[in-house]
Amino acid sequence: MRDFFNGYDPLQTENNRAGGASRRGFIKLLSTAGAGLTLGIHLPSISAEIGKETTGTSFSPNAFVRIGADDTVTIVIKHLDMGQGVTTGLATIAADELDADWARVATEAAPANAQEYNNLLFGPVQGTGGSTAIANSFMQMRYAGAKARAMLVNAASKVWEVPANEIVVSQGVISHAASGQSATFGQMAELAALQTVPTDEQITLKTPGQFTLIGKTGTPRKDKGKSNGTAVYTLDVQLEGMLTALVAHPPAFGATVVSFDSTAAKQSPGVVDVLQIPSGVAVIAKDFWSAKVGRDKLKIEWDRSAFKKNTTEMKTEYAALANKPGLPARNDGDAPDVLSKAKNVVEATYYFPYLAHAPMEPMNCVILADSEKAELWYGAQIQTIDQVAVATVLGLKPQNISINTLFAGGSFGRRACSQSDYVKEAAHIAKSHKGVPIKLVWTREDDMTAGYYRPMYVHKIRGSLDENGNIEAWEQRIVGQSIAAGTAFEAFMVKDGVDSTSVEGASTLPYTIPNLSVQLHTVELPVPVLWWRSVGHTHTAYSTETFFDELAHAAGKDPVELRMGLLKNHPRHLGVLKLAAEKAGWGTPLPTGRGRGVAVHESFNSYVAQVVEVTVENGKIQVDRVVCAVDCGVAINPDIIKTQMQGGIGFGLSPALMSEITLQDGAVVQSNFHDYLVLREPQMPEIEVHIVPSAEAPTGVGEPGTPPIAPAVANAVFAATGKRLYDLPMKLS
C-alpha cells in the first residue's frame, strides 16, 4: 500500500485526526463502519504472548497505555506486526515518554475499533500499510506515554505533598530526592487513575536529547516469541469443536463452477460437509489433512472460457499499447516535441512480470459466528474493511464483528486485500455452520495460484540529450492493471483515470528535467492484483534508475555525478546518495568481471540510496555487496531500521534475479517455491546500512529498502559486462 495523501505531517496531530479532502471519498464509504466499533476482546488462551492481564488495580489513562499493580506497563499496538517490528517500535515511543522500565513493558494487540485505533492517515479506518505505522502513530504514542507519566507524577505530588516539578521519573520509578520518597508505577497506579487526564496542550514532550529509548541501539525486541516458538499465529489457535476448511479455487482466472460431484469427498474419512461458495467449493473436515484429501476427491466441471491468455501474448499487447500515447500522469514542458527534433535519442522498453507475495505464512483465518455476532482470529491487516466484508456476508452490523489480531508470518501487501477475499471465504463457510468454529486454511499452492498479484507492467521510455550531454527530454509510458479500480480506494487514488499506484516513482521523478512526460495505459483483465511491497515503486524505480544510467553513459558522464547535479533541489535524495557513494568507495577500481552500480529512490516519504557490487561469471550474477543509506527521519529503533533495509534488499533481489508469475491459458504456471524461486540464504550479499541523522518526523522503513536494489544491480551488471537488462527477472543469455 502507499501513503494516502501527500503533504502529511505526523507532527500535526489535530490535522491527522481531522483528515484531509483527499480521504473524504474513503471516509464516506466507510463512515458506517467507523462508528460504534468499541468491542474490547480478551483472549485468555493466547494472552501470554499478546498481552498479560495485570493483577490488582490497573491504571488506563488512554487507549494505548495500561499500568498494573504488579508494575507491568502494557502498550496496546494498533498495527499488525507481520515482521516489520512495529510492536517494538510503537512500544518504544510510548515507553520513552513514560520513562518506563523496558524490562517491564508488555505489548498487546488492539481490538478492532476504528474509533480508538484508526490509522491517522487512513481516516476512520483501522489498518496497516504504506509504511505508515510509525509515521501516523509517532505523536499519538508520545502523548499517550507522556500523559500517563504526568498523571503518575501528579498523584505522587499530591500524596507526598511536594511540587510536581521536583519529582523525577526513571525506569518505572517515581522519586522525590529532597523528601527521600519513591514509588513504582504499580504502587502509584490506583492514585494515578484518580487524576484528570491532561490535554495535549498541558503536556511538554521530551526533546530529542532527553530520549532514553528512541534512537538507541540494543533495545530488545518485544516480539521475541517469534524466535523462541511462543508466538501465536492463526494455525496455533485451537477452539473446542473446531473444524478445518479448504476451498477448491478456479483453475484459471475468470473460471466458474458449472457443476460438481461431492460424493467421493463426503465419503472421505473426517469430512463433515461440502458446499459451494462464491469463490469455489469448500470442504469442511475435522482436521487439515482430512479436508485436503476430501478436496482432492472433488469432481468439478469448470467453465474456463472467460480468460485463456498466455504471458507471451499479453506482453505483446502491452508493448503495442506502450507505443501509443496514454493518459497524462505528469506533463512538464513538451517532451514529445523535443524528442521529435532531437538528434541524440535513447529508447528502452521494460517488462515486469506478475509477482506473488509468497509470505511464509499463507492465508488463513479462524471464525466463530452465530445469528447475532462473529469473532475472528488471524493476522488482520485492515480490520475495518474486513469487519464490513464479514458483516455483509453474515447480514450483521460491523460493530458485531470482533477481530483478534494475531502476529502474521509476513504479508507484503497480501493481507491488506481490499476485497477481503480469504476472510469472506471463512465467513461464507461459517454462515452455513453457525456456532461451530471454522479454521480456513490456504495451502502454499492455493496462495500461489489463486491469490492476488503485483500487476504485470510494460514501460517504454524515450530520452534525449542536448549537444552538451544534458538530459533535455524524458517520455515514459506505463502499461498495467489498476490496483485501486473497483475498490474503496478508487475515489482518492485514481484521478482522471490515472491510478497513482501505477505511476508513483515515475510521476514523482525528482531529477531536474525541463521536458518530462509520464503517461499511463490501464488494462482490464480478470487477474486479481494487489499492492506488493513498495507497490508502484517496484517497477518505476527500476525503469527510471536504469534508464537514467543509460542516459548518463550516452552522455559520457559519471552516473553519481549526473544524479547529484540534477538533485540540487532535493537535499534528502542528495544526502543519501552522497553517503552511500562515499561509504561504498564509488569510483575505486574493481577486478575484471566485477561491476558497481547505484540507484536512489524515495518511497513513502523515506529516501534510500544503494550502491551494489556484483560479480558476473559464466552468465550468472552474484550480488556481492550492498551499501545502503537511508533517511527516514527520526530513527526510532536503529536496529529495526537496519534489519528492514536488509530484509527489503533481500526481498527485492528475488524478483530482480529469479521470481516471476507466468500464465498459460489463463492459469498460473508456478505453484510453490520449487518453480517460484526466491532468494536463498547463501545468495544474500554482504549488506551495510547507514542511517542519516535527522530531526524530521519519522517515516516508514518496511518498504523503501526494496525499490533501489534491482536497478542498482542492473547498473552494476552493465558496469561489469556492458549489457543492459530490460526484462525482469534478469537473464544474461
XYZ file of C-alpha atoms in Angstrom, residues 6 8 28 49 124 149 250 272 291 357 369 503 521 561 573 611 613 632:
18
model
C 0.521 13.937 0.017
C 1.072 14.618 5.538
C -17.753 8.455 3.232
C 2.022 -13.724 24.010
C -11.769 6.358 10.347
C 3.613 9.890 33.152
C -10.936 -21.981 -10.018
C -18.110 -33.153 7.559
C -10.041 -31.612 4.337
C 3.508 -12.058 -2.387
C -20.279 -16.925 14.086
C 2.871 5.712 -11.812
C -2.454 2.872 -20.126
C 27.846 12.988 -10.525
C 17.821 12.444 -2.085
C 25.457 1.051 -4.222
C 28.871 -4.628 -6.303
C 13.652 8.035 7.393
